[in-house]
XYZ file of C-alpha atoms in Angstrom:
713
model
C -34.962 -67.665 -2.561
C -37.015 -67.423 0.453
C -34.051 -68.252 2.820
C -32.097 -65.755 0.962
C -34.501 -63.392 1.389
C -35.215 -63.688 4.973
C -31.737 -63.629 5.747
C -31.274 -60.397 4.003
C -34.398 -59.147 5.850
C -32.771 -59.974 8.967
C -29.690 -58.196 8.230
C -31.670 -55.100 7.010
C -34.299 -54.066 9.645
C -34.707 -50.617 8.496
C -36.578 -52.003 5.135
C -39.641 -52.555 7.786
C -39.776 -48.553 8.017
C -39.032 -47.728 4.628
C -42.208 -50.086 3.569
C -44.132 -48.833 6.613
C -43.645 -44.868 5.308
C -44.339 -46.296 1.610
C -47.653 -47.248 2.902
C -48.382 -44.577 5.573
C -47.432 -41.225 3.889
C -49.862 -41.686 0.838
C -53.093 -42.273 3.346
C -51.875 -39.625 5.494
C -51.361 -37.085 2.563
C -54.589 -38.153 0.957
C -56.251 -37.409 3.984
C -54.803 -34.106 4.342
C -55.797 -33.576 0.615
C -59.530 -34.339 1.619
C -59.489 -32.598 4.873
C -58.201 -29.214 3.106
C -60.850 -29.257 0.189
C -63.599 -30.406 2.553
C -62.785 -27.392 4.851
C -62.692 -24.715 2.210
C -65.538 -26.162 0.323
C -68.026 -27.843 2.964
C -69.812 -30.668 0.756
C -67.729 -31.191 -1.843
C -66.069 -34.360 -0.603
C -68.353 -36.831 -2.575
C -71.126 -39.681 -0.375
C -68.671 -42.893 -0.917
C -65.647 -44.554 -1.400
C -63.244 -45.483 -4.281
C -61.080 -48.139 -4.872
C -58.212 -45.809 -4.478
C -59.328 -45.697 -0.487
C -59.898 -49.591 -0.105
C -56.425 -50.180 -1.252
C -54.730 -47.215 0.492
C -56.325 -48.648 3.595
C -55.112 -52.249 2.807
C -51.721 -51.371 1.892
C -51.692 -49.599 5.399
C -52.636 -52.296 7.294
C -50.434 -55.109 5.556
C -47.184 -52.688 5.886
C -47.456 -52.797 9.691
C -48.413 -56.110 9.952
C -46.599 -58.104 7.682
C -43.672 -59.663 9.772
C -46.248 -61.233 11.887
C -47.625 -63.328 9.042
C -44.436 -65.170 8.701
C -43.735 -66.518 12.514
C -43.788 -70.552 12.574
C -45.715 -70.544 15.765
C -49.195 -70.242 16.773
C -49.545 -66.615 18.942
C -52.584 -68.300 20.637
C -53.912 -71.926 21.277
C -57.433 -70.958 19.423
C -55.241 -69.976 16.368
C -53.752 -73.497 15.908
C -57.571 -74.799 16.792
C -59.113 -72.952 13.978
C -56.444 -74.028 11.503
C -56.504 -77.745 12.487
C -60.652 -77.617 12.658
C -60.122 -76.435 8.843
C -57.820 -79.429 7.926
C -60.080 -81.587 9.300
C -62.917 -79.958 7.597
C -61.362 -80.394 4.074
C -61.610 -84.297 4.829
C -65.194 -84.369 6.566
C -67.222 -81.481 6.073
C -69.730 -81.845 8.361
C -69.266 -80.098 11.221
C -69.816 -81.563 15.084
C -68.858 -85.405 13.099
C -65.285 -84.279 12.171
C -64.615 -80.949 14.119
C -65.995 -79.679 17.355
C -65.580 -75.986 17.526
C -65.635 -75.615 21.609
C -66.988 -72.046 22.148
C -66.381 -70.913 18.477
C -69.042 -71.776 15.968
C -68.575 -73.453 12.463
C -68.445 -70.420 10.575
C -65.052 -69.591 11.823
C -63.809 -73.199 10.851
C -65.025 -72.928 7.079
C -63.736 -69.630 6.738
C -60.380 -71.208 6.204
C -61.269 -73.982 4.194
C -60.991 -71.877 0.550
C -57.858 -71.215 0.743
C -57.341 -75.434 0.244
C -59.469 -74.783 -2.603
C -57.026 -72.105 -3.994
C -54.376 -74.690 -3.442
C -52.395 -72.864 -0.510
C -51.627 -74.370 2.542
C -53.519 -73.980 5.797
C -50.773 -73.054 8.065
C -50.281 -69.812 10.144
C -49.485 -67.843 6.864
C -52.960 -67.725 5.344
C -54.521 -67.881 8.848
C -52.958 -64.279 9.821
C -53.645 -63.371 5.870
C -57.158 -64.348 6.564
C -57.003 -61.921 9.740
C -55.661 -59.250 8.009
C -58.533 -59.595 5.261
C -61.286 -59.673 7.645
C -60.119 -56.674 9.725
C -59.557 -54.930 5.942
C -63.162 -55.715 5.355
C -64.660 -54.715 8.774
C -62.660 -51.464 8.605
C -63.644 -50.812 4.788
C -67.337 -51.540 5.790
C -67.206 -49.246 8.033
C -65.330 -46.348 5.890
C -68.339 -47.356 3.331
C -71.273 -46.640 5.955
C -69.875 -43.291 7.393
C -68.830 -41.853 4.142
C -72.482 -42.742 2.444
C -73.755 -40.914 5.552
C -71.387 -38.166 6.291
C -68.572 -37.879 3.269
C -65.709 -39.474 3.013
C -63.354 -36.676 4.757
C -65.204 -37.703 8.267
C -65.636 -41.276 7.491
C -61.442 -41.246 7.140
C -61.338 -39.571 10.502
C -63.614 -41.709 12.158
C -61.882 -44.882 11.409
C -58.173 -43.441 11.607
C -58.202 -44.493 15.188
C -59.214 -48.146 15.003
C -56.973 -48.266 11.578
C -54.210 -47.297 13.533
C -54.853 -49.600 16.332
C -55.164 -52.423 14.218
C -52.111 -51.929 12.528
C -49.655 -51.010 15.107
C -50.696 -53.584 17.545
C -47.868 -56.217 18.407
C -49.726 -57.903 21.398
C -50.049 -61.786 20.246
C -53.577 -62.310 21.370
C -54.697 -58.897 19.151
C -52.579 -59.888 15.763
C -53.650 -64.001 15.290
C -56.396 -65.118 13.776
C -58.869 -65.213 16.613
C -62.624 -66.380 16.927
C -63.721 -62.636 16.879
C -62.278 -61.356 13.314
C -65.389 -62.605 11.664
C -67.957 -61.367 13.838
C -66.557 -57.864 13.472
C -67.080 -58.352 9.917
C -70.444 -59.307 10.180
C -71.134 -56.549 12.553
C -70.023 -53.999 10.116
C -71.671 -55.389 7.340
C -75.012 -55.685 9.172
C -74.616 -51.992 10.895
C -73.947 -50.597 7.308
C -76.676 -52.312 5.629
C -79.134 -51.052 8.446
C -77.842 -47.484 8.232
C -77.954 -46.775 4.521
C -80.017 -43.820 3.715
C -81.790 -45.428 0.996
C -85.542 -46.414 1.076
C -86.394 -49.301 3.580
C -86.049 -51.805 0.850
C -86.539 -55.584 1.337
C -83.215 -56.843 0.158
C -81.429 -54.287 2.408
C -83.082 -55.706 5.844
C -83.074 -58.723 4.527
C -79.302 -59.089 3.801
C -78.444 -57.158 7.245
C -80.768 -59.354 9.505
C -79.229 -62.459 7.533
C -75.799 -61.405 8.863
C -76.930 -60.537 12.172
C -78.285 -64.200 12.234
C -75.180 -65.488 11.100
C -73.200 -64.045 14.358
C -73.618 -66.600 16.879
C -72.564 -69.368 14.053
C -69.436 -67.477 14.463
C -69.169 -66.883 17.814
C -72.226 -67.505 20.271
C -70.586 -64.959 22.455
C -71.508 -62.146 19.982
C -75.282 -63.444 20.152
C -76.451 -60.070 21.865
C -75.014 -58.204 19.350
C -77.131 -59.763 16.915
C -80.177 -59.383 18.739
C -79.723 -55.492 18.879
C -78.926 -55.576 15.223
C -82.115 -57.645 14.507
C -84.380 -55.351 16.867
C -82.798 -52.273 14.894
C -84.260 -54.047 11.402
C -87.544 -54.609 13.390
C -87.718 -50.835 14.404
C -87.255 -49.904 10.781
C -89.938 -51.953 9.385
C -92.502 -50.652 12.353
C -91.612 -46.903 12.099
C -90.985 -46.689 8.228
C -93.549 -44.165 6.912
C -96.153 -45.655 4.372
C -96.604 -49.439 4.480
C -100.015 -50.862 6.088
C -100.002 -53.130 9.299
C -100.227 -56.008 7.122
C -97.178 -55.155 4.983
C -95.429 -54.571 8.252
C -95.972 -57.990 9.706
C -95.034 -59.620 6.667
C -91.779 -58.085 6.354
C -91.670 -58.593 10.112
C -91.614 -61.831 9.435
C -89.230 -62.113 6.334
C -86.464 -60.285 8.100
C -87.144 -62.576 11.069
C -86.635 -65.553 8.743
C -83.446 -64.154 7.393
C -82.258 -64.084 10.972
C -82.972 -67.639 11.487
C -81.868 -69.191 8.614
C -78.174 -69.744 9.580
C -79.593 -71.388 12.774
C -82.112 -73.278 10.349
C -79.179 -74.583 8.255
C -76.653 -75.740 10.453
C -79.814 -77.228 12.640
C -80.636 -79.151 9.483
C -77.416 -80.026 9.009
C -76.614 -81.715 12.519
C -79.935 -83.188 12.018
C -79.615 -84.603 8.550
C -76.225 -85.759 9.486
C -76.847 -87.539 12.871
C -75.130 -84.917 14.869
C -78.600 -83.168 16.526
C -77.205 -84.565 19.895
C -73.509 -83.496 19.741
C -74.779 -79.998 18.450
C -76.861 -79.558 21.454
C -74.119 -80.744 24.030
C -71.283 -79.249 22.157
C -72.150 -75.896 20.990
C -75.186 -74.840 23.521
C -74.616 -76.815 26.760
C -70.920 -76.490 26.828
C -71.089 -72.927 25.889
C -73.631 -72.494 28.947
C -71.229 -74.502 31.033
C -68.373 -72.038 29.776
C -70.084 -69.265 31.091
C -71.381 -70.676 34.230
C -67.496 -71.290 35.298
C -66.416 -67.886 35.079
C -64.589 -66.046 37.732
C -67.471 -64.214 39.551
C -71.150 -63.851 39.276
C -70.742 -59.970 37.958
C -68.232 -60.675 35.916
C -66.420 -58.023 37.903
C -62.975 -59.553 38.672
C -62.646 -61.006 35.095
C -63.159 -57.374 33.784
C -60.472 -56.183 36.048
C -58.129 -58.572 34.999
C -59.040 -58.621 31.501
C -58.416 -54.659 31.572
C -54.866 -55.523 33.636
C -53.825 -57.344 30.934
C -55.134 -54.611 28.230
C -53.224 -52.189 30.528
C -49.833 -54.018 30.241
C -49.807 -53.958 26.258
C -51.051 -50.430 26.047
C -52.428 -50.561 22.402
C -56.015 -51.293 23.279
C -56.039 -48.283 26.066
C -54.858 -45.883 23.891
C -57.563 -46.832 21.270
C -60.078 -46.484 23.683
C -58.678 -43.487 25.304
C -58.958 -41.534 21.990
C -62.239 -42.979 21.029
C -63.871 -41.960 24.383
C -61.719 -38.457 24.120
C -63.765 -38.086 20.662
C -66.865 -38.961 21.626
C -67.191 -36.641 25.012
C -65.977 -33.887 22.780
C -68.777 -34.398 20.276
C -71.449 -34.979 23.175
C -70.490 -31.523 24.338
C -70.770 -30.085 21.003
C -73.949 -31.815 20.561
C -75.123 -30.562 23.888
C -74.168 -26.752 23.074
C -75.984 -26.784 19.821
C -79.079 -28.276 21.715
C -79.407 -30.790 19.171
C -80.764 -34.504 20.221
C -78.882 -37.195 19.381
C -79.974 -39.212 15.847
C -81.095 -42.493 15.848
C -78.229 -43.657 13.971
C -75.896 -42.655 17.018
C -78.254 -44.294 19.534
C -78.377 -47.686 17.447
C -74.294 -47.377 17.202
C -74.370 -46.751 21.153
C -76.656 -49.380 21.871
C -74.573 -52.036 19.590
C -71.371 -50.972 21.163
C -73.095 -51.564 24.272
C -74.104 -54.881 23.671
C -70.564 -55.684 22.477
C -69.745 -54.467 25.678
C -71.949 -57.251 27.192
C -70.337 -59.579 24.994
C -67.053 -59.246 25.943
C -67.785 -59.649 29.815
C -70.337 -62.288 29.396
C -67.945 -65.316 29.758
C -66.302 -63.832 32.586
C -63.154 -64.724 31.735
C -60.145 -62.089 30.880
C -58.760 -63.482 27.694
C -57.618 -60.296 25.843
C -58.758 -61.668 22.411
C -62.256 -60.623 23.782
C -61.552 -57.054 23.058
C -61.292 -57.162 19.531
C -65.334 -57.367 19.565
C -65.252 -53.570 20.730
C -63.067 -51.694 18.195
C -65.605 -51.717 15.012
C -68.974 -51.015 17.112
C -67.049 -48.105 18.690
C -65.633 -46.932 15.703
C -69.159 -46.858 14.442
C -70.344 -45.017 17.501
C -67.294 -42.722 17.262
C -68.046 -42.173 13.517
C -71.428 -41.154 13.813
C -70.942 -38.591 16.311
C -68.108 -37.148 14.642
C -70.002 -37.081 11.546
C -72.769 -35.440 13.038
C -70.210 -32.789 14.325
C -68.654 -32.415 11.235
C -71.413 -31.943 9.148
C -72.564 -28.954 11.337
C -69.206 -27.170 11.181
C -69.414 -25.057 8.280
C -66.425 -22.625 8.674
C -62.919 -23.829 7.073
C -61.029 -22.784 10.290
C -63.089 -24.875 12.772
C -63.261 -27.566 10.149
C -59.520 -27.831 9.829
C -58.821 -27.444 13.670
C -61.411 -30.411 14.244
C -59.643 -32.706 11.592
C -56.182 -31.691 13.010
C -57.028 -32.696 16.066
C -58.871 -35.931 15.465
C -55.889 -37.071 13.417
C -53.418 -36.410 15.406
C -54.732 -38.090 18.313
C -55.436 -41.127 16.139
C -52.180 -41.422 14.917
C -50.642 -41.676 18.384
C -50.492 -45.391 18.156
C -48.226 -45.250 14.817
C -45.849 -42.680 16.918
C -45.782 -45.425 19.815
C -45.009 -48.132 17.708
C -42.191 -45.842 16.219
C -40.684 -45.145 19.310
C -40.502 -49.098 20.326
C -37.715 -49.713 17.523
C -37.858 -52.484 14.737
C -40.781 -54.909 14.558
C -40.033 -58.060 16.860
C -39.965 -60.465 14.541
C -36.892 -58.738 12.661
C -33.851 -60.899 13.371
C -35.814 -64.669 13.369
C -37.235 -64.834 10.025
C -34.251 -67.137 8.981
C -34.973 -68.856 12.345
C -38.967 -69.248 11.365
C -38.061 -70.345 8.088
C -35.286 -72.851 9.020
C -37.324 -74.265 12.325
C -41.014 -74.400 10.924
C -41.921 -77.275 13.137
C -41.239 -77.753 17.203
C -39.287 -81.033 18.043
C -42.256 -83.061 18.754
C -43.693 -82.121 15.408
C -40.539 -82.880 13.548
C -40.604 -86.672 14.532
C -44.540 -87.049 13.924
C -44.126 -85.755 10.417
C -41.394 -88.188 10.171
C -43.731 -90.904 11.035
C -46.928 -89.988 9.365
C -47.830 -89.774 5.615
C -49.228 -86.705 3.989
C -52.657 -88.557 4.039
C -52.656 -89.537 7.379
C -54.578 -88.047 10.456
C -53.138 -87.620 13.915
C -54.419 -88.471 17.306
C -54.061 -86.465 20.023
C -54.633 -86.092 23.730
C -54.344 -82.787 25.673
C -53.692 -79.437 23.855
C -51.716 -79.635 21.017
C -53.515 -78.402 18.207
C -50.050 -77.022 17.031
C -49.000 -80.307 15.892
C -51.745 -80.465 13.245
C -50.745 -77.221 11.781
C -46.941 -78.001 11.777
C -47.460 -81.467 10.110
C -50.493 -80.454 7.809
C -52.427 -83.381 9.587
C -56.132 -83.411 10.149
C -57.743 -84.401 13.251
C -58.056 -88.013 13.961
C -61.129 -87.249 16.370
C -63.534 -84.239 16.252
C -61.983 -82.962 19.080
C -58.945 -80.863 18.570
C -58.504 -80.620 22.435
C -59.421 -83.374 24.866
C -60.234 -80.534 27.638
C -63.670 -81.931 28.249
C -62.686 -85.548 28.475
C -59.659 -84.766 31.129
C -61.655 -82.126 33.237
C -64.339 -83.203 35.475
C -67.849 -81.756 34.012
C -71.253 -82.937 33.497
C -70.655 -84.497 29.734
C -67.363 -85.825 30.532
C -68.382 -89.286 29.990
C -69.930 -88.533 26.805
C -67.093 -86.376 25.497
C -64.712 -89.492 26.633
C -66.900 -92.333 24.747
C -66.878 -90.237 21.601
C -63.449 -89.529 21.380
C -62.747 -93.082 22.087
C -64.976 -94.440 19.151
C -63.566 -91.808 16.907
C -60.091 -92.719 17.629
C -60.701 -96.683 17.346
C -62.604 -95.593 13.889
C -59.655 -93.733 12.572
C -56.728 -95.472 13.874
C -54.374 -92.924 13.349
C -50.733 -93.751 12.524
C -49.569 -91.229 15.304
C -50.868 -90.657 18.562
C -49.703 -87.949 21.065
C -50.149 -87.574 24.307
C -49.406 -83.942 24.931
C -49.568 -84.208 28.913
C -46.415 -83.597 30.693
C -44.212 -80.762 32.619
C -43.989 -77.747 29.804
C -47.229 -78.937 27.876
C -49.909 -76.379 27.394
C -52.454 -76.479 30.375
C -52.357 -80.094 30.895
C -48.694 -80.629 32.872
C -49.784 -83.302 35.456
C -48.934 -86.935 33.720
C -50.337 -88.577 37.040
C -53.747 -87.311 36.687
C -54.395 -85.971 33.247
C -52.781 -88.327 30.930
C -54.412 -90.746 28.569
C -53.700 -93.519 31.096
C -56.383 -91.812 33.221
C -59.095 -93.372 30.887
C -58.612 -96.624 31.477
C -60.409 -97.886 28.058
C -58.143 -95.173 26.031
C -55.184 -96.333 28.015
C -55.828 -100.022 26.633
C -56.517 -99.460 23.483
C -53.101 -97.443 23.002
C -51.242 -100.260 24.784
C -52.978 -102.624 22.435
C -51.888 -101.187 19.070
C -49.408 -98.239 19.954
C -45.626 -98.285 20.613
C -43.860 -95.902 22.470
C -41.272 -94.144 20.304
C -40.557 -90.886 22.123
C -40.314 -89.489 25.522
C -40.394 -85.803 26.178
C -40.902 -83.855 29.112
C -44.119 -82.300 27.162
C -45.178 -84.975 25.140
C -44.998 -88.832 24.308
C -45.226 -90.187 20.636
C -46.545 -93.389 19.860
C -46.388 -95.001 16.630
C -49.295 -97.848 15.404
C -47.677 -101.286 15.730
C -48.158 -101.790 11.740
C -46.226 -98.727 10.666
C -43.595 -99.057 8.589
C -41.465 -95.879 9.410
C -40.982 -97.274 12.862
C -37.930 -99.678 11.370
C -36.281 -96.467 10.440
C -36.393 -95.045 13.505
C -32.975 -95.651 15.335
C -31.760 -93.740 18.111
C -29.576 -91.784 15.793
C -32.422 -90.753 13.493
C -34.276 -89.831 16.334
C -31.902 -87.709 17.850
C -31.892 -85.898 14.320
C -35.246 -85.509 14.219
C -35.067 -83.827 17.667
C -32.314 -81.832 16.616
C -34.470 -80.269 13.480
C -37.111 -79.110 15.262
C -37.355 -75.877 17.644
C -37.752 -75.685 21.174
C -41.100 -74.154 21.704
C -41.298 -70.551 21.051
C -43.496 -69.236 23.814
C -43.650 -69.222 27.499
C -42.552 -72.894 28.941
C -41.432 -74.075 31.585
C -40.340 -77.814 31.925
C -41.783 -77.419 35.464
C -44.316 -74.806 37.050
C -42.632 -74.522 40.603
C -45.208 -72.650 43.326
C -42.444 -69.821 43.062
C -43.497 -69.255 39.536
C -46.976 -68.943 40.397
C -46.920 -65.607 41.740
C -44.487 -63.660 39.545
C -45.522 -61.209 37.341
C -46.021 -62.011 33.767
C -46.013 -60.028 30.369
C -45.247 -59.783 26.626
C -41.861 -58.499 25.522
C -42.095 -58.519 21.851
C -44.027 -61.412 20.781
C -42.862 -63.512 23.696
C -44.692 -64.153 26.902
C -42.178 -63.811 29.978
C -42.158 -64.404 33.925
C -40.422 -61.373 35.266
C -37.980 -62.390 38.057
C -37.331 -60.341 41.255
C -34.089 -59.370 42.922
C -33.116 -62.500 44.913
C -35.613 -64.778 43.243
C -35.122 -68.624 43.868
C -36.761 -71.124 41.878
C -36.240 -74.837 42.118
C -36.661 -77.811 39.763
C -36.558 -81.394 40.749
C -34.408 -83.578 38.871
C -35.426 -86.644 37.678
C -33.059 -89.742 36.603
C -32.143 -89.393 32.772
C -32.399 -85.692 32.756
C -29.083 -84.643 30.858
C -28.959 -80.907 29.587
C -31.203 -77.409 30.333
C -32.348 -75.059 27.592
C -33.268 -71.589 28.742
C -33.870 -68.195 27.238
C -33.774 -65.190 29.274
C -33.071 -61.559 29.267
C -33.523 -57.976 31.090
C -36.872 -55.892 30.473
C -36.374 -53.188 28.259
C -38.559 -50.790 30.690
C -36.339 -51.668 33.962
C -33.989 -48.767 32.714
C -30.237 -48.981 32.223
C -29.298 -48.367 36.073
C -31.876 -50.933 37.487
C -31.014 -53.508 34.569
C -27.432 -53.408 34.669
C -24.894 -56.089 35.773
C -27.723 -58.361 36.519
C -26.479 -61.894 37.471
C -28.358 -65.047 36.325
C -27.155 -67.947 37.886
C -28.092 -72.012 37.489
C -26.938 -74.433 40.117
C -27.260 -78.237 40.840
C -28.056 -78.696 44.558
C -27.921 -82.019 45.994
C -27.769 -83.342 49.775
C -24.364 -82.797 49.933
C -23.097 -79.650 47.929
C -24.063 -76.953 45.693
C -22.333 -76.854 42.500
C -22.817 -73.450 39.898
C -23.218 -74.991 36.361
C -24.068 -71.729 34.770
C -23.751 -67.744 35.309
C -24.501 -64.809 33.053
C -23.922 -61.317 33.799
C -25.999 -58.997 31.623
C -25.080 -55.322 31.193
C -27.429 -54.086 28.753
C -26.169 -50.126 29.482
C -22.727 -50.749 28.117
C -23.585 -54.019 25.774
C -26.270 -53.768 22.717
C -25.961 -57.319 22.499
C -27.270 -57.968 26.486
C -30.347 -56.156 25.429
C -31.968 -59.035 23.082
C -33.497 -62.584 24.059
C -30.512 -64.527 25.458
C -30.146 -68.288 24.668
C -28.308 -70.966 26.816
C -28.004 -74.847 26.811
C -25.774 -76.280 29.488
C -25.025 -79.673 29.855
C -25.973 -81.011 33.290
C -23.234 -83.025 35.393
C -23.946 -86.112 37.112
C -26.184 -85.586 39.824
C -27.249 -87.805 43.310
C -31.190 -88.827 43.708
C -33.159 -85.727 45.451
C -31.175 -83.032 43.463
C -32.749 -80.020 42.168
C -32.056 -77.611 39.568
C -32.047 -73.844 41.187
C -32.384 -70.646 39.338
C -31.141 -67.574 41.110
C -31.085 -63.803 40.347
C -29.013 -60.993 41.852
C -30.184 -59.837 44.857
C -29.291 -56.091 44.257
C -30.880 -55.901 40.474
C -34.359 -56.194 39.080
C -35.570 -56.280 35.615
C -34.333 -60.118 34.600
C -37.085 -62.435 32.997
C -37.263 -65.668 32.267
C -38.755 -66.509 28.562
C -38.125 -70.407 28.668
C -36.669 -73.442 30.770
C -36.675 -76.670 29.246
C -34.870 -79.623 31.025
C -34.160 -82.208 28.281
C -33.441 -85.985 28.179
C -31.878 -88.043 25.281
C -34.496 -89.307 22.642
C -35.959 -92.991 23.759
C -34.632 -95.383 21.376
C -37.485 -97.581 19.974
C -38.218 -100.975 21.321
């Protein structure tokens, strides 16, 4: 049934725009109605929101984002690491004993566990649905906060830029479940409670500071934001009218304790379960080391690189431009009225500044860091706009302001509409048919449903695609592979975990084409002698791929069924990796520009490009994905030749050529796939990729050298 539905969707891309219109038009119409009523009769909009507001906002986000929920691979390795950790916590709920979250705190992992309680699978669908729900919750909290302070109309106008951004963004790093979504919800909830205009009662301040104190345990990077929110809580206690000094001290102690409760809980959990040392090294010292090894002392290089990444996508800069223009206009209007900034506006501005500090502090250019900014900026923008809206009492001025804000806020919708159909359309059936990679297909056939999986390298996606918990607390062994002050500690713990769990399958995910770790000579499990001895004594090599080697435990009954034909069948049942993946990483590709085209990260090839891959004995075929950059234009991108050759010491043999003509052939505008059988070649031969010297606009999405599966011994 689902297969038929996905096939139908692939053939009817117009359904996406029908659903988008069905959810977007009512939201805009309802907002237009509120604007008209509020402009004619200032103050008639109720200071709050209804269930219709919540439902309309959720359907608006869902209508634009739902296709991305159905993609069967991770958009970012952090996404699969979160899911793999949640799978493992279902087996052993003690954090740091069963799962090391790396730079992420335990709350991000525990967040996914309830899906298991509900009987739902922990996979990319439920993870991205969680992402959508967290985004909706954060925006809803902003809407409620601003509506209670400035009325529903101003609140809706204020959140529309962020809502449009979150709805229409297609950049993979900004659409997957990342470690920033839960912090944004906690920020919105804490700010909303602190901004409540009701008297400074204890439960409100207590809950707000509890949410602020939980921020570091979702993402330690967000600690500056939590400190600012806690400071605001202290300010409210000390400057609230009425209470005596003794009562102020008591309430200060109460909210400080509330903020400290998450820390006390997780510290107590670590101590009670014997994981105090692990928590200290893994969550504190490694995060400090992570920050200390950034790109530059001031983080300027990372910030510039981060901006370039954001600019290449365009969605976040557009949101930033709309909010910045609104803030400038509201500030100018406030200066004309000779009005001082309100406490709420100052607080929102300081929270936004703290969020910027949090983005910069790691000194890295990961685009998903910017997800910490939209909610604080929305609150700042909302407070500024709300104050301006409240001062305007004539219908014409209110209507003009609302029209300008709404037109600017809806620019992302127009931009997204001009991009054409959702990039997932045309691939629904493919994702349904191939839910696993070729390596995951073999692992899934070997391991039982109650087993665990051991991995070396960075291959958390295997845990997700096979629904197998981690055999070790390390979802990724980066800290055991890369030199660092605690490498010996991480290696010892990893080996002890592996020896204790003895998983039926072990995957060494190091090799050409693997994620991050591509050098088998220096980074494979053999680089850790004690681990190599354990694997050699207890496991049998079942399958060797360029990007991974699969080992089965010697006593595993499933080994007997793995004939060469069966292995080949399993490999063919899996899909090739869906992201930017090269079998090797030639120096010639190190300097080329990379960008996202749809959900794929590709390498843009200049005219007359020449890239070589050495050919090893046993390589039998090459699979590649390529195409023309849509923004290259029909003139610059037409008649572009894409050629593969096998070059040996004596001859050059063309084995593949494709001329793309996107200006006249509609089929040439999409991603192209090819699989080419390699001819017999002499030692020292290389595979050469060439592009047309007179044309640009070609890109390479993936190139994977293949060899037949290795039969079991």
